[in-house]
Coordinates of C-alpha atoms in Angstrom, one line a residue:
M16 CA 0.2 19.8 -27.4
S17 CA 1.8 17.4 -24.9
Q18 CA 3.2 14.0 -25.5
Y19 CA 1.4 12.4 -23.0
H20 CA -2.2 12.4 -21.9
T21 CA -1.8 9.9 -19.0
L22 CA 0.4 9.4 -16.3
R23 CA 0.6 6.1 -14.2
L24 CA 2.3 5.8 -11.0
I25 CA 4.2 2.7 -10.2
L26 CA 5.3 2.3 -6.5
G27 CA 8.4 0.6 -5.4
D28 CA 6.3 -2.5 -4.3
Q29 CA 4.5 -3.0 -7.4
L30 CA 7.3 -4.7 -9.9
N31 CA 4.6 -6.8 -11.6
A32 CA 5.8 -7.3 -15.1
H33 CA 2.4 -9.1 -15.9
H34 CA 0.1 -6.5 -14.8
S35 CA -2.5 -5.8 -17.6
W36 CA -1.4 -2.1 -17.8
Y37 CA 1.5 -3.5 -19.9
R38 CA -0.4 -5.6 -22.5
E39 CA -0.5 -2.8 -24.7
K40 CA 1.9 0.0 -25.7
D41 CA 0.5 3.7 -25.8
D42 CA 3.1 6.4 -26.4
G43 CA 0.5 8.7 -24.7
V44 CA 1.0 7.0 -21.3
L45 CA 3.6 7.8 -19.3
Y46 CA 4.7 5.6 -16.1
L47 CA 6.6 7.3 -13.2
I48 CA 8.8 5.2 -10.9
A49 CA 10.5 7.4 -8.4
E50 CA 12.8 7.5 -5.5
L51 CA 11.4 9.5 -2.6
R52 CA 12.5 10.9 0.7
Q53 CA 9.0 10.2 1.8
E54 CA 9.7 6.5 1.5
T55 CA 13.2 6.5 2.9
D56 CA 12.2 8.4 6.2
Y57 CA 9.1 7.5 7.4
V58 CA 10.9 4.7 9.5
T59 CA 14.5 4.2 9.5
H60 CA 15.1 1.3 7.3
H61 CA 17.8 -1.1 7.0
I62 CA 20.3 0.1 4.2
Q63 CA 20.1 -3.1 2.0
K64 CA 16.3 -2.4 2.2
I65 CA 16.6 0.6 0.5
C66 CA 19.2 -0.5 -1.6
A67 CA 17.1 -3.6 -2.7
F68 CA 14.0 -1.5 -3.5
F69 CA 15.8 1.3 -5.5
A70 CA 17.8 -1.3 -7.4
A71 CA 14.8 -3.3 -8.4
M72 CA 12.7 -0.1 -9.3
A73 CA 15.5 1.0 -11.7
Q74 CA 15.7 -2.5 -13.0
F75 CA 11.8 -2.4 -13.4
A76 CA 11.8 0.9 -15.1
R77 CA 14.8 -0.5 -17.8
A78 CA 12.5 -3.4 -18.6
L79 CA 9.7 -1.3 -19.3
T80 CA 11.4 0.8 -21.4
K81 CA 13.0 -2.1 -23.3
A82 CA 9.5 -3.3 -23.8
G83 CA 8.5 -0.1 -25.5
H84 CA 6.7 1.8 -23.0
Q85 CA 7.3 5.4 -21.8
V86 CA 9.1 5.5 -18.4
E87 CA 10.3 8.4 -16.3
Y88 CA 12.5 6.9 -13.9
L89 CA 13.5 9.6 -11.0
T90 CA 16.3 9.2 -8.6
L91 CA 16.7 11.0 -5.2
D92 CA 18.8 13.8 -7.1
D93 CA 15.6 14.2 -9.2
T94 CA 13.1 14.4 -6.6
A95 CA 15.0 16.2 -3.7
A96 CA 13.1 19.5 -4.2
F97 CA 9.8 18.0 -3.8
S98 CA 8.5 17.3 0.0
S99 CA 6.3 14.7 -0.7
L100 CA 4.8 12.4 -3.5
N101 CA 2.0 14.9 -4.1
E102 CA 4.3 17.6 -4.9
L103 CA 6.0 15.6 -7.6
L104 CA 2.9 14.3 -9.3
D105 CA 1.4 17.9 -9.2
S106 CA 5.0 19.1 -11.1
L107 CA 4.8 16.4 -13.6
M108 CA 1.1 16.9 -14.4
T109 CA 1.8 20.3 -14.9
K110 CA 5.0 19.8 -17.0
Y111 CA 3.1 17.3 -19.4
G112 CA -0.3 18.6 -19.5
I113 CA -1.6 15.4 -18.1
I114 CA -5.4 14.9 -18.3
R115 CA -5.8 11.7 -16.7
F116 CA -4.0 9.9 -13.6
E117 CA -3.9 6.2 -12.5
Y118 CA -2.1 4.3 -9.8
Q119 CA -2.4 0.6 -8.7
M120 CA -4.0 0.3 -5.2
P121 CA -1.3 0.6 -2.5
D122 CA -0.9 -2.1 0.0
E123 CA -0.2 0.3 2.8
Y124 CA -3.2 2.0 4.2
R125 CA -0.9 5.3 4.6
L126 CA -0.2 5.8 0.9
R127 CA -3.8 4.4 -0.2
E128 CA -5.2 7.4 2.1
Q129 CA -2.7 9.9 0.3
L130 CA -3.4 8.8 -3.1
S131 CA -7.2 8.8 -2.5
A132 CA -6.9 12.3 -0.9
F133 CA -4.7 13.4 -3.8
C134 CA -7.2 12.3 -6.4
R135 CA -10.1 14.0 -4.8
S136 CA -8.4 17.2 -5.1
L137 CA -7.4 16.8 -9.0
A138 CA -9.6 18.7 -11.6
I139 CA -8.4 16.0 -14.1
A140 CA -9.8 12.2 -14.3
S141 CA -8.2 9.7 -11.8
N142 CA -8.6 5.9 -11.2
E143 CA -7.3 3.4 -8.9
V144 CA -6.8 0.1 -10.2
S145 CA -6.0 -3.4 -8.7
S146 CA -2.4 -4.4 -8.1
E147 CA -3.4 -7.8 -9.5
H148 CA -0.9 -9.4 -6.9
F149 CA -3.0 -11.0 -4.3
L150 CA -5.1 -14.1 -4.3
V151 CA -8.2 -12.6 -2.6
P152 CA -9.4 -9.5 -4.3
V153 CA -9.7 -6.5 -2.0
E154 CA -13.5 -6.4 -2.5
T155 CA -13.9 -9.6 -1.3
L156 CA -12.0 -9.3 1.9
P157 CA -15.2 -8.3 4.0
T158 CA -16.4 -11.9 3.1
H159 CA -13.6 -13.2 5.2
F160 CA -12.9 -10.5 7.8
T161 CA -15.0 -8.4 10.2
A162 CA -13.3 -5.4 12.0
G163 CA -12.6 -5.9 15.6
K164 CA -13.5 -9.7 15.5
H165 CA -10.8 -12.7 16.1
H166 CA -10.3 -14.9 13.0
L167 CA -8.6 -18.0 12.8
M168 CA -5.7 -18.6 10.4
E169 CA -6.4 -22.3 10.1
S170 CA -10.1 -22.0 8.9
F171 CA -9.0 -19.3 6.4
Y172 CA -6.4 -21.3 5.1
R173 CA -8.5 -24.7 4.6
K174 CA -11.0 -22.4 2.7
M175 CA -7.9 -21.2 0.4
R176 CA -6.8 -24.8 -0.6
V177 CA -10.1 -25.9 -1.5
Q178 CA -10.8 -22.3 -3.5
F179 CA -7.7 -22.5 -5.4
D180 CA -7.4 -26.6 -5.3
V181 CA -4.0 -26.7 -3.7
L182 CA -2.6 -29.9 -2.4
M183 CA -6.0 -31.2 -2.7
E184 CA -7.2 -34.5 -4.0
G185 CA -10.9 -35.3 -4.8
G186 CA -12.1 -32.5 -2.4
K187 CA -9.8 -33.7 0.2
P188 CA -6.4 -32.6 1.5
D189 CA -3.4 -34.7 0.2
G190 CA -2.3 -37.3 2.8
G191 CA -5.9 -36.9 4.5
K192 CA -4.4 -33.9 7.0
W193 CA -4.7 -30.2 6.5
N194 CA -1.7 -29.5 8.5
Y195 CA 1.8 -31.0 9.3
D196 CA 2.8 -28.5 11.7
K197 CA 3.8 -30.9 14.4
E198 CA 6.3 -32.7 12.0
N199 CA 7.9 -29.5 11.2
R200 CA 9.8 -28.7 14.6
A201 CA 12.9 -30.5 14.3
K202 CA 16.0 -29.1 15.9
L203 CA 19.4 -29.2 13.9
T204 CA 21.9 -31.8 14.8
A205 CA 25.4 -32.2 14.3
K206 CA 25.0 -34.1 11.2
D207 CA 22.2 -31.7 10.1
L208 CA 24.5 -28.8 10.4
S209 CA 27.2 -29.9 7.9
D210 CA 24.3 -30.9 5.2
I211 CA 22.9 -27.3 5.0
P212 CA 23.3 -26.1 1.4
E213 CA 25.0 -22.7 0.6
P214 CA 22.3 -20.0 0.0
L215 CA 22.0 -18.6 -3.4
C216 CA 23.3 -15.1 -3.2
F217 CA 23.5 -12.2 -5.8
G218 CA 26.2 -9.7 -6.7
N219 CA 24.3 -6.7 -7.4
D220 CA 26.2 -3.6 -7.9
V221 CA 24.5 -0.6 -5.5
T222 CA 27.4 1.6 -5.4
D223 CA 25.6 4.3 -7.3
V224 CA 22.4 4.0 -4.8
L225 CA 24.9 4.1 -1.9
A226 CA 26.4 7.5 -3.3
R227 CA 22.9 8.8 -3.5
L228 CA 22.1 7.9 -0.2
A229 CA 24.9 9.3 1.2
R230 CA 24.9 12.5 -0.6
H231 CA 21.2 13.0 0.4
K232 CA 22.2 12.1 3.9
V233 CA 19.5 9.4 4.2
Q234 CA 19.7 7.7 7.6
S235 CA 19.6 4.0 8.0
I236 CA 20.6 1.0 9.9
G237 CA 22.5 -2.4 9.3
Q238 CA 25.4 -3.2 7.0
V239 CA 25.7 -3.5 3.1
S240 CA 28.4 -4.2 0.9
E241 CA 28.7 -2.9 -2.6
Q242 CA 27.4 -6.0 -4.1
L243 CA 23.7 -6.7 -2.7
L244 CA 23.0 -10.4 -2.2
W245 CA 19.2 -9.7 -2.8
P246 CA 17.4 -10.4 -6.1
V247 CA 16.6 -7.0 -7.9
T248 CA 15.2 -8.7 -11.0
R249 CA 12.3 -11.0 -11.8
R250 CA 15.0 -13.3 -13.5
Q251 CA 17.2 -13.4 -10.4
S252 CA 13.7 -14.0 -8.3
L253 CA 13.1 -16.9 -10.5
D254 CA 16.4 -18.4 -10.0
L255 CA 15.9 -17.8 -6.2
L256 CA 12.6 -19.7 -6.3
S257 CA 13.9 -22.7 -8.6
Y258 CA 16.9 -22.9 -6.2
F259 CA 14.4 -23.1 -3.3
C260 CA 12.7 -25.9 -4.9
T261 CA 15.4 -28.0 -5.8
A262 CA 18.0 -27.7 -3.0
L263 CA 16.1 -26.2 0.1
L264 CA 12.3 -27.3 -0.1
P265 CA 13.2 -31.1 0.7
C266 CA 14.2 -30.0 4.2
F267 CA 12.3 -26.8 4.4
G268 CA 9.4 -27.9 6.5
R269 CA 11.4 -30.2 9.1
F270 CA 13.7 -27.3 10.0
Q271 CA 11.9 -24.3 9.5
D272 CA 11.7 -23.4 13.3
A273 CA 15.4 -24.1 14.2
M274 CA 18.2 -22.1 14.9
T275 CA 21.7 -22.2 15.4
T276 CA 25.1 -20.6 15.6
Q277 CA 27.3 -23.8 14.5
S278 CA 26.8 -23.0 10.6
Q279 CA 28.3 -20.5 8.4
H280 CA 24.6 -20.6 6.6
R281 CA 22.8 -20.0 9.7
W282 CA 21.3 -16.9 8.7
S283 CA 19.6 -18.9 5.7
L284 CA 19.3 -22.4 6.6
Y285 CA 16.5 -24.1 4.5
H286 CA 14.4 -20.8 4.2
S287 CA 13.2 -19.6 0.7
R288 CA 14.1 -15.9 1.2
L289 CA 11.6 -15.1 -1.5
S290 CA 9.7 -12.8 0.7
F291 CA 11.4 -9.6 -0.7
A292 CA 10.7 -10.7 -4.3
I293 CA 7.0 -11.7 -3.7
N294 CA 6.1 -8.5 -1.6
S295 CA 7.6 -6.3 -4.2
K296 CA 5.8 -8.5 -6.9
M297 CA 8.6 -9.7 -8.9
L298 CA 6.7 -12.9 -8.2
H299 CA 3.3 -13.7 -7.9
P300 CA 2.3 -15.8 -4.8
M301 CA 0.5 -18.4 -7.1
Q302 CA 3.4 -18.6 -9.2
V303 CA 5.5 -19.5 -6.0
I304 CA 3.0 -22.0 -4.9
N305 CA 2.8 -23.9 -8.0
A306 CA 6.4 -24.2 -8.2
A307 CA 6.8 -25.6 -4.9
V308 CA 4.0 -28.1 -5.4
D309 CA 5.0 -29.1 -8.9
A310 CA 8.4 -29.9 -7.2
Y311 CA 7.0 -32.0 -4.6
R312 CA 4.8 -33.9 -7.5
A313 CA 8.0 -34.6 -9.5
P314 CA 9.0 -38.2 -9.7
D315 CA 11.5 -39.0 -7.1
S316 CA 11.9 -35.5 -5.7
G317 CA 12.5 -36.7 -2.3
I318 CA 10.2 -33.8 -1.2
S319 CA 7.6 -35.3 1.5
L320 CA 4.0 -33.8 1.9
A321 CA 5.1 -32.2 5.3
Q322 CA 7.8 -30.0 3.7
V323 CA 5.5 -28.7 0.9
E324 CA 2.5 -28.1 3.1
G325 CA 4.6 -26.1 5.5
F326 CA 5.5 -23.6 2.8
V327 CA 2.2 -23.6 1.3
R328 CA 0.5 -22.6 4.5
Q329 CA 3.0 -19.6 4.7
I330 CA 2.1 -18.2 1.4
L331 CA -1.3 -19.2 0.7
G332 CA -2.6 -19.2 4.4
W333 CA -0.6 -16.9 6.5
R334 CA 0.5 -14.0 4.0
E335 CA -3.2 -13.9 2.3
F336 CA -4.7 -13.8 6.2
V337 CA -2.6 -11.3 7.6
R338 CA -3.4 -9.1 4.9
G339 CA -7.0 -9.2 5.3
L340 CA -6.8 -8.8 9.0
Y341 CA -4.8 -5.5 8.1
W342 CA -7.6 -4.0 5.9
A343 CA -10.3 -5.2 8.0
N344 CA -8.9 -3.4 10.8
M345 CA -7.2 -0.3 9.8
P346 CA -6.6 2.4 10.8
A347 CA -7.4 1.5 14.5
Y348 CA -5.4 -1.4 14.3
E349 CA -1.9 0.4 14.4
S350 CA -2.7 2.2 17.6
L351 CA -3.9 -1.1 19.4
N352 CA -2.1 -1.9 22.8
A353 CA -4.2 -4.1 24.8
L354 CA -1.4 -4.9 27.3
N355 CA -0.7 -1.1 27.8
A356 CA 3.0 -1.8 27.0
S357 CA 5.2 1.2 26.9
R358 CA 9.0 0.7 27.9
P359 CA 11.5 2.1 25.0
L360 CA 13.5 -0.3 23.0
P361 CA 16.9 -1.2 24.7
D362 CA 19.9 0.0 22.8
Y363 CA 21.2 -3.4 21.7
F364 CA 18.1 -3.4 19.2
W365 CA 20.2 -1.3 17.1
D366 CA 23.5 -2.7 17.5
G367 CA 23.3 -6.3 18.8
N368 CA 25.4 -5.9 21.8
T369 CA 23.6 -8.0 24.6
R370 CA 25.0 -10.8 26.6
M371 CA 21.8 -12.8 25.6
Q372 CA 23.0 -15.2 23.0
C373 CA 19.7 -15.7 21.4
M374 CA 19.0 -11.8 21.1
K375 CA 22.3 -11.5 20.0
Q376 CA 22.2 -14.0 17.3
A377 CA 18.9 -12.7 16.0
I378 CA 19.5 -8.9 16.1
G379 CA 22.9 -9.4 14.6
Q380 CA 21.9 -11.5 11.9
S381 CA 19.1 -8.9 11.1
L382 CA 21.3 -5.9 11.0
E383 CA 23.9 -8.0 8.9
F384 CA 21.5 -9.4 6.5
A385 CA 18.3 -7.5 7.0
Y386 CA 16.7 -10.7 7.3
A387 CA 15.8 -13.2 10.1
H388 CA 13.4 -16.0 9.9
H389 CA 9.7 -16.2 11.6
I390 CA 10.8 -18.1 14.7
Q391 CA 13.5 -15.4 15.1
R392 CA 11.3 -12.9 14.6
L393 CA 8.6 -14.2 16.6
M394 CA 9.7 -16.5 19.4
V395 CA 13.2 -14.4 20.1
T396 CA 12.9 -10.6 19.6
G397 CA 9.1 -10.7 19.6
N398 CA 8.8 -12.8 22.6
F399 CA 11.4 -10.5 24.5
A400 CA 9.4 -7.8 23.4
L401 CA 6.2 -9.1 24.5
L402 CA 7.6 -10.2 28.0
T403 CA 9.6 -6.9 28.6
G404 CA 6.5 -4.9 27.7
L405 CA 8.1 -2.9 25.0
S406 CA 6.4 -0.3 23.1
P407 CA 4.3 -1.3 20.3
D408 CA 4.6 1.8 18.4
E409 CA 8.6 1.4 18.6
V410 CA 8.5 -2.2 17.9
D411 CA 6.6 -1.8 15.0
A412 CA 9.0 0.8 13.7
W413 CA 12.0 -1.4 14.3
Y414 CA 10.6 -4.4 12.5
L415 CA 9.3 -2.4 9.7
G416 CA 12.8 -0.8 9.4
I417 CA 15.2 -3.8 9.6
Y418 CA 13.8 -6.0 7.5
I419 CA 13.9 -6.1 3.8
D420 CA 10.3 -7.7 3.1
A421 CA 8.7 -5.5 5.7
L422 CA 5.8 -3.6 4.3
Q423 CA 3.4 -2.3 6.8
W424 CA 0.4 -4.7 5.7
V425 CA 2.4 -7.4 6.6
E426 CA 4.7 -6.4 9.2
L427 CA 1.8 -4.8 11.6
P428 CA -0.2 -8.2 12.2
N429 CA 2.6 -10.0 12.6
T430 CA 4.4 -7.7 15.1
R431 CA 1.6 -5.8 16.8
G432 CA -0.7 -9.0 16.7
M433 CA 1.3 -12.2 16.6
A434 CA 4.1 -11.2 18.6
L435 CA 3.0 -8.3 21.0
F436 CA -0.7 -9.4 21.4
A437 CA -1.4 -5.5 21.4
D438 CA -4.3 -6.2 19.4
G439 CA -5.8 -8.0 22.4
G440 CA -6.5 -11.6 20.3
L441 CA -7.7 -10.3 17.2
L442 CA -5.1 -12.4 15.4
A443 CA -3.9 -14.9 18.0
T444 CA -5.8 -17.0 20.5
K445 CA -3.1 -16.4 23.2
P446 CA 0.2 -14.6 23.6
Y447 CA 3.1 -16.3 22.4
A448 CA 5.1 -16.0 25.5
A449 CA 7.8 -18.4 26.5
S450 CA 10.5 -19.1 28.7
G451 CA 14.1 -20.1 27.7
N452 CA 13.0 -23.6 27.5
Y453 CA 11.7 -23.2 24.2
I454 CA 14.8 -21.4 22.7
Q455 CA 16.8 -24.0 24.0
K456 CA 14.5 -26.6 22.6
M457 CA 14.7 -25.1 18.9
S458 CA 18.3 -24.0 19.0
D459 CA 21.9 -24.2 20.2
Y460 CA 21.9 -20.6 21.2
C461 CA 21.7 -21.4 25.1
T462 CA 24.8 -23.4 25.0
D463 CA 27.2 -20.4 24.8
C464 CA 25.2 -17.9 26.6
H465 CA 26.3 -15.7 29.6
Y466 CA 23.2 -16.9 31.2
K467 CA 22.2 -20.2 32.3
V468 CA 18.9 -21.3 30.7
K469 CA 18.0 -23.6 33.5
E470 CA 18.2 -21.0 36.1
K471 CA 15.3 -19.0 37.0
V472 CA 17.0 -16.9 39.7
G473 CA 20.5 -15.6 40.5
E474 CA 23.2 -13.2 38.9
R475 CA 23.4 -15.3 35.5
A476 CA 19.8 -16.6 35.3
C477 CA 18.3 -16.7 32.0
P478 CA 16.2 -13.3 31.4
F479 CA 13.6 -15.0 29.7
N480 CA 12.7 -17.6 32.3
S481 CA 11.6 -14.9 35.3
L482 CA 10.3 -12.1 32.6
Y483 CA 8.0 -15.1 31.3
W484 CA 6.5 -15.7 34.8
H485 CA 6.4 -12.1 35.6
F486 CA 4.6 -11.7 32.3
M487 CA 2.0 -14.6 33.1
E488 CA 1.4 -13.2 36.5
K489 CA 0.7 -9.8 35.4
H490 CA -1.5 -10.7 32.5
R491 CA -3.3 -13.6 34.3
A492 CA -6.9 -12.4 34.2
R493 CA -6.5 -12.3 30.4
V494 CA -4.3 -15.1 29.7
A495 CA -5.7 -17.8 32.0
I496 CA -9.1 -17.8 30.2
N497 CA -7.4 -19.5 27.6
P498 CA -7.9 -23.3 28.2
R499 CA -4.2 -24.3 27.4
A500 CA -2.9 -21.8 30.1
G501 CA -4.6 -24.0 32.8
V502 CA -1.6 -26.3 33.4
V503 CA 0.7 -23.7 33.3
Y504 CA -0.6 -21.8 36.0
R505 CA -1.3 -24.8 38.1
N506 CA 2.3 -25.8 37.9
W507 CA 3.0 -21.8 38.9
D508 CA 0.6 -22.0 41.8
N509 CA 2.0 -25.5 43.0
K510 CA 5.5 -23.5 43.8
S511 CA 6.0 -22.1 47.4
E512 CA 5.1 -18.4 47.8
S513 CA 8.8 -17.5 48.3
D514 CA 9.7 -19.3 45.1
R515 CA 7.3 -17.5 43.3
N516 CA 8.3 -14.0 45.0
A517 CA 11.9 -14.8 44.2
V518 CA 11.4 -15.4 40.2
L519 CA 9.3 -12.2 40.0
E520 CA 11.6 -10.3 42.0
Q521 CA 14.5 -11.8 39.6
A522 CA 12.2 -10.3 36.8
R523 CA 11.9 -6.8 38.3
H524 CA 15.4 -6.5 38.5
Y525 CA 16.1 -7.4 34.8
L526 CA 13.6 -5.0 33.8
D527 CA 15.0 -2.2 35.9
K528 CA 18.1 -3.2 34.3
L529 CA 17.1 -3.8 30.6
N530 CA 19.5 -2.1 28.8
E531 CA 22.2 -3.9 30.6
L532 CA 21.2 -7.3 29.7

């Protein structure tokens, strides 16, 4: 008779030590955690992303084993003979005579469909359970989101604040306002640059992971050292959360949109960098929210309401919102292309070799650290992809691969919806298009750039300027209906026809030479 009766699958982003599965020990239950080519190969990932997931999975397997659970951890060496997760599961079920299969609901549509179809083919009992991670249960998402309908994040966020009683007092928002976004758009001054704290980094040895990736010829992008700086255990994740609350949160909101080249900590600034720990479920979102709010409320914390509200909005508002939008609109969402964009990604998306300083910084940082903050992703690389009409499929694959925190449920709405407006407005009320002026306002990127941010035409005119007006003119029928776009088009229309034509011709020239910018 087999030692095990039940096989439970734990995916690489389901490292939740507080899941109800683990409250009781049962020697007849075998937990499976596996490194799979299926997961390394569906897009080309950053090598730090693969290392971080594999290292965290291995650490979680050790922790479960230490806690008395039966765990089978399989490396790429062990799973190389299996073409898919399905084949591996079939093999283990036969090997151990399994009579019941269980799994936590995957966060990505492709995996949920795969496992649902797999279970329908089984002759044994199977069950999907909650991952017990998100604040809004999947079964209640339809009460908040309707497929094909625009939803306003601010309205959803306020409901979440009330429901979970976060930053509330007497049924009203703390401070009398729901949103302090206007106070959180400061550019870093010379004095500010000298005060940026050193980021908390870890030294996790991933030499064994790197050896396996090389042995199995796994394709990847980006750079990595043998000592991975990202947290791969719950303890390290808690340390990073604590460091954020004490050292970074006091200035987080104020500088959350800022960008610079003038600091050795320019890649981290005041950002928490907790997204990998949260998305892999080593940390629970409410645990993160409570820690930030507790830090704010502590006596003499030096943390203003604007700082903590800006952070809470990202976790309680935006993170839950994009997840709801994703599940309401999949699978159609991943093929939406409302602006009919089709250009291939320029080569510098893979090596950062461009004369545009903002793109060089954002892409270079992403390749070096598998990380960029939200404004770099939205208003630099995302804005450029929008203005130049890059293929949403290619842009999705790039974002999904290059960032350590990227899983499709969070990446797809942010990329195809927020950055590219490819969903036609299901997420955003208008395209987030901007000229070089925005980048200059929020950064010092333009100071040493080959291109001139104040120029719209000419050999060294900032590409973002003419590309912006080209985009606005091309998509005028769609964009002009937004009331906030009226003044933009009035300014454009007040220019002479020859001036407008010169700007549009400049843009066409840049689009023809996109790989050479």
